[in-house]
Short mmCIF file of C-alpha atoms in Angstrom, two decimals:
data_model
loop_
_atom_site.label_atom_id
_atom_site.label_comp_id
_atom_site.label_asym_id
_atom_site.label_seq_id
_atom_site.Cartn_x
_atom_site.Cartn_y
_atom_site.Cartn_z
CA UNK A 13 -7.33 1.01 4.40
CA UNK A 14 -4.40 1.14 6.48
CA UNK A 15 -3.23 4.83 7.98
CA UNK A 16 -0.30 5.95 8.16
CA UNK A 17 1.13 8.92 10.28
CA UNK A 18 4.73 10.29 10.40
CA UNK A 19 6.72 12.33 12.46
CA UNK A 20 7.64 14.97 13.00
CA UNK A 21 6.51 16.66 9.76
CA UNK A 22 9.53 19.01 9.95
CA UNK A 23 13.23 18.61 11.28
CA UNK A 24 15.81 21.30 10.71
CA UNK A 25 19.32 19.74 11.86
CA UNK A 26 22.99 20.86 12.18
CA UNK A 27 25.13 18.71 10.33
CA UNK A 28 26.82 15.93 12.32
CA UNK A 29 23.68 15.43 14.25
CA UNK A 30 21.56 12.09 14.95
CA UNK A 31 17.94 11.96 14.14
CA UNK A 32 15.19 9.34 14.58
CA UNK A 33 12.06 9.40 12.64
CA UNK A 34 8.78 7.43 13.12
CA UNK A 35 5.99 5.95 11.33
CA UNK A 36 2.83 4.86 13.08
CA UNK A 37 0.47 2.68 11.22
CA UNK A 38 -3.11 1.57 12.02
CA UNK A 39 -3.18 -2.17 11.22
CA UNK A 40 -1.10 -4.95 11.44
CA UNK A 41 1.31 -5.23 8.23
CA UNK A 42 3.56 -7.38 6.51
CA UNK A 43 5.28 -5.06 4.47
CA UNK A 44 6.46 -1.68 5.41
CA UNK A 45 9.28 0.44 3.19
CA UNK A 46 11.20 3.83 3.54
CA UNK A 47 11.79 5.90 1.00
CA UNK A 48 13.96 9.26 0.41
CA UNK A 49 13.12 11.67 -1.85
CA UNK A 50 16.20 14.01 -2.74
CA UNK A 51 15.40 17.76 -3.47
CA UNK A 52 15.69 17.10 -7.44
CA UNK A 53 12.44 14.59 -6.25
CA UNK A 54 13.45 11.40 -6.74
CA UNK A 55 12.64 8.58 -4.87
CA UNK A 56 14.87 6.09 -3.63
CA UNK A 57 14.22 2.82 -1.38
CA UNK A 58 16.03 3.03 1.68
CA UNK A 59 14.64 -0.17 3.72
CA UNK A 60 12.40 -2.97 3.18
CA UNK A 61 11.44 -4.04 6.61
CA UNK A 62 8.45 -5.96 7.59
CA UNK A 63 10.00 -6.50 10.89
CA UNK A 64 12.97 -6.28 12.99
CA UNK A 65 16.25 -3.77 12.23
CA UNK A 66 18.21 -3.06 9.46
CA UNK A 67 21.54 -0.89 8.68
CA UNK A 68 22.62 0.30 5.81
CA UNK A 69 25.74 2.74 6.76
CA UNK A 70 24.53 5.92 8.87
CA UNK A 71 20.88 4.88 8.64
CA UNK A 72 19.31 2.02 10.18
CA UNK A 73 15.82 0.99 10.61
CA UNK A 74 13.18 -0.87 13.15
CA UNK A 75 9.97 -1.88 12.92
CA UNK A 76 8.09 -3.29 15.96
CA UNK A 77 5.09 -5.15 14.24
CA UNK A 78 3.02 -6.03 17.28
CA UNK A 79 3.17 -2.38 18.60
CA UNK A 80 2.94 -1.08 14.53
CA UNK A 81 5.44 1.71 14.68
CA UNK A 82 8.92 1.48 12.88
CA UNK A 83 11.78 4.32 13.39
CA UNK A 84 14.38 5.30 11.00
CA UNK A 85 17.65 6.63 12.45
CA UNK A 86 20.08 8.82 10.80
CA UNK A 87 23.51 9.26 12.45
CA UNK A 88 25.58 11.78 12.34
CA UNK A 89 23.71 13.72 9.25
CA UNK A 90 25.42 15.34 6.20
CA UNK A 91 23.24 17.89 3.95
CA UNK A 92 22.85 15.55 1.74
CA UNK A 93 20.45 13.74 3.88
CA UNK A 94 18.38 16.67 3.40
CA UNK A 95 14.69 15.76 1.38
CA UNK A 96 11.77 13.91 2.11
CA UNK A 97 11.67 10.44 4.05
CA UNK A 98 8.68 8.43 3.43
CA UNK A 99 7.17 5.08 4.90
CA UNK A 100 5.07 2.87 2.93
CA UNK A 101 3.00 0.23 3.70
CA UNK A 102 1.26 -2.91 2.33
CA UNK A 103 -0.37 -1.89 -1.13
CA UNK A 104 2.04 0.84 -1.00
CA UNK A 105 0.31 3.62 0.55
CA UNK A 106 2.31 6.63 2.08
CA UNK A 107 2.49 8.54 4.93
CA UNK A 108 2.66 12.30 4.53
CA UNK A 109 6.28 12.21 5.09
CA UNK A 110 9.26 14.05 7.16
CA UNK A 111 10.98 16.58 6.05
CA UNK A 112 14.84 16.62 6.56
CA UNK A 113 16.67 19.97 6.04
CA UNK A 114 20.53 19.56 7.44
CA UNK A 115 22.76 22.67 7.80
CA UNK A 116 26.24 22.95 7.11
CA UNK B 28 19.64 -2.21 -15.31
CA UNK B 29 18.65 1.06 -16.60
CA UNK B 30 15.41 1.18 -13.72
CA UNK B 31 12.04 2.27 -14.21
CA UNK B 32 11.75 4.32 -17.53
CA UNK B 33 8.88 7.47 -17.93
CA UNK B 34 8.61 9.64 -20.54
CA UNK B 35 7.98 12.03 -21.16
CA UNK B 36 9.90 14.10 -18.52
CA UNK B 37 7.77 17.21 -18.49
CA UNK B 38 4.35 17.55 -20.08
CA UNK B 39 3.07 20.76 -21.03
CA UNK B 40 -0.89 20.90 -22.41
CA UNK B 41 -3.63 23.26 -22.50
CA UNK B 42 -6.74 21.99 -20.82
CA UNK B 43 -9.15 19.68 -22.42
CA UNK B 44 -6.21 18.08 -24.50
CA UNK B 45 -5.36 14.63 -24.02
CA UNK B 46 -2.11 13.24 -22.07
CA UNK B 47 -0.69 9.83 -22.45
CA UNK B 48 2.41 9.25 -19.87
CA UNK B 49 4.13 6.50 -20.51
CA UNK B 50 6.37 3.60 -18.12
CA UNK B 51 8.74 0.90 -18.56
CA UNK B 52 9.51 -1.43 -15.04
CA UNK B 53 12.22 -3.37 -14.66
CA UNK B 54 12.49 -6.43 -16.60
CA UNK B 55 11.38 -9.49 -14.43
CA UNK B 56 9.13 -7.01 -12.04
CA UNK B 57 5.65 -8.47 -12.00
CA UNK B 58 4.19 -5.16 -10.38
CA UNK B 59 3.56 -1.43 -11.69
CA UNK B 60 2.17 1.12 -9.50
CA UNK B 61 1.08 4.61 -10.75
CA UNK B 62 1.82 7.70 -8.40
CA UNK B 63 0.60 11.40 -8.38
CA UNK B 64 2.36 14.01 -6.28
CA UNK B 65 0.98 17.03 -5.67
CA UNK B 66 1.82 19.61 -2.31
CA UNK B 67 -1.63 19.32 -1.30
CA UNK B 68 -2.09 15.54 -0.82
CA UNK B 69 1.37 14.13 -1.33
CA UNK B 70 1.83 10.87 -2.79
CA UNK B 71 -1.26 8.57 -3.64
CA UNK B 72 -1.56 5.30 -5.43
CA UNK B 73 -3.80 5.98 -8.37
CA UNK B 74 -3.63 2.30 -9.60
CA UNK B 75 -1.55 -0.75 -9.39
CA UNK B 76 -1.19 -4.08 -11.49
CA UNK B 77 -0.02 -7.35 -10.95
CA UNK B 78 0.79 -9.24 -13.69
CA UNK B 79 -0.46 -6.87 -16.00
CA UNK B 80 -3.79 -7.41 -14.68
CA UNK B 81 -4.77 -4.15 -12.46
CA UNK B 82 -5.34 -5.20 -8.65
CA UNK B 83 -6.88 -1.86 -7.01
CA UNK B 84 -7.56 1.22 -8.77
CA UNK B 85 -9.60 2.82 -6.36
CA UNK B 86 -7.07 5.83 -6.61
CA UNK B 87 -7.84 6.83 -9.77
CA UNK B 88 -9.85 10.09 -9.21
CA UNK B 89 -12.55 10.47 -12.04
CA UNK B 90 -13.55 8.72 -15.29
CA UNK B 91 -11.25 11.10 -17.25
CA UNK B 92 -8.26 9.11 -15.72
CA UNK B 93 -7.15 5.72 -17.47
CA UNK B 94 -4.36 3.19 -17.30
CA UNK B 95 -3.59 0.00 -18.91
CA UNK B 96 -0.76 -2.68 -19.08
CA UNK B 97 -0.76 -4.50 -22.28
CA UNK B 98 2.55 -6.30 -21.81
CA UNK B 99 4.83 -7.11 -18.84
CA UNK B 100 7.07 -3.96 -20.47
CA UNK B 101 4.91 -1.39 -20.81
CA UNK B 102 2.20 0.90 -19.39
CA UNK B 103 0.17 4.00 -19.84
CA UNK B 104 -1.99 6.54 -17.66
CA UNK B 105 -4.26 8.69 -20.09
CA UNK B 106 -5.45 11.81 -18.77
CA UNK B 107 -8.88 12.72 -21.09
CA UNK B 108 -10.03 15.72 -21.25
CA UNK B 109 -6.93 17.42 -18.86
CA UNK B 110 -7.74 19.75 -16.65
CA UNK B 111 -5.37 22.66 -14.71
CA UNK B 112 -6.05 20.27 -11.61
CA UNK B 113 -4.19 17.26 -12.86
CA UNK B 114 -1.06 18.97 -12.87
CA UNK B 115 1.21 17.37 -10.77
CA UNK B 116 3.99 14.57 -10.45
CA UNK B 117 2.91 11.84 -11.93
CA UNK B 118 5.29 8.89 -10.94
CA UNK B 119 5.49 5.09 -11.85
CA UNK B 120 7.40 2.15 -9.94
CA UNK B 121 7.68 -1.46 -10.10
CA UNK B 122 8.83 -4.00 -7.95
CA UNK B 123 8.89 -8.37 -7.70
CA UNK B 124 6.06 -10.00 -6.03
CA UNK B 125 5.32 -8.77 -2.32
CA UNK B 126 6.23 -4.97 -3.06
CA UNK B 127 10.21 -6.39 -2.24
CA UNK B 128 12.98 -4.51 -4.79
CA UNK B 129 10.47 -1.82 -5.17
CA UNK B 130 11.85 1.32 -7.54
CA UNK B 131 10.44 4.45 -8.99
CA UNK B 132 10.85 5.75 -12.14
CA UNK B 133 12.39 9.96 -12.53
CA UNK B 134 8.86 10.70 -12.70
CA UNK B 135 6.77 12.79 -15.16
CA UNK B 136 6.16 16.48 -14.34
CA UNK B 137 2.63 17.41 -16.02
CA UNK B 138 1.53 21.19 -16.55
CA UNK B 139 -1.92 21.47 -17.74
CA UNK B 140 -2.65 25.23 -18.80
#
């Protein structure tokens, strides 16, 4: 199956701060999500994005298909951002995951 | 839309007893997934259906784990005998055709004593 790899594993960030996030995946896709998952662990869809860029407020995502990476950015980062960000991809398999922790 | 609905929300059981977790996707979602989380090895897809018909469950780690889909509404994982190791998040999602509007349910927190 396809592999997934994010990073960095661990990102410790002053609120206020910008952030970008990758995925790296082995195989070409046609489906790749993000996902948050808030310290009380739920799991929220962030992007669906197969392909191109997306924003959605202070996050926005890309995914470059041919060279099967995608980035998430967060901009200027409130604790609440804090948790887990996941990518998925075809079949819905997950990475391993970054985790956010954003200080007041 | 109330989302995906589990239940129970934490599961308590001494080992060897039987655990039936239970999910409800969205109405008009055509595709249920079943997640565990653990620390150890994060989130894996135990099994997934499509059209109430399971697609891949090559996840599902032993013969003591079962799931079925008898309607488009509903769905259980069975975990028979339980063991301390099958503790763990065990979370459900659904989403249209193509894995687009995908959502998870709150989950199901299972303690196995």
């Amino acid at each position: 199956g396809i592999q997934v790899e994010q990073s960095p594993p661990d990102l410790i960030l002053q609120e206020g701060a910008n952030s970008t996030l990758r995925c790296n995946f082995s195989d070409s896709v046609n489906n790749l999500q993000w996902f948050h998952q808030n310290p009380w662990g739920q799991l929220i869809n962030l992007f669906y994005i197969p392909s191109g860029t997306k924003q959605n407020g202070r996050l926005s995502a890309t995914t470059v298909a041919t060279e099967r990476y995608s980035l998430l950015y967060i901009s200027s980062s409130q604790t609440t951002d804090s948790g887990v960000y996941f990518c998925a991809v075809p079949d819905m398999r997950f990475g391993a995951g970054t985790r956010l922790t954003v200080k007041p | 839309d109330a989302g995906v609905i589990q239940s129970p929300r934490h599961e308590v059981t001494e080992m060897g007893q039987e655990v039936t977790l239970r999910c409800k996707p969205i109405s008009g979602h055509n595709s249920l997934f079943w997640y565990r989380q653990t620390m150890m090895r994060g989130l894996e897809l135990l099994i997934y259906f499509n059209n109430n018909v399971p697609i891949d469950d090559s996840g599902m780690p032993e013969d003591r784990f079962s799931a079925k889909m008898p309607n488009a509404s509903f769905s259980t994982l069975k975990i028979q005998p339980s063991e301390p190791r099958d503790s763990a998040v065990y979370f459900c999602a659904s989403s249209q055709t193509g894995f687009y509007g995908y959502t998870f349910g709150s989950g199901t927190r299972l303690t196995v004593v």
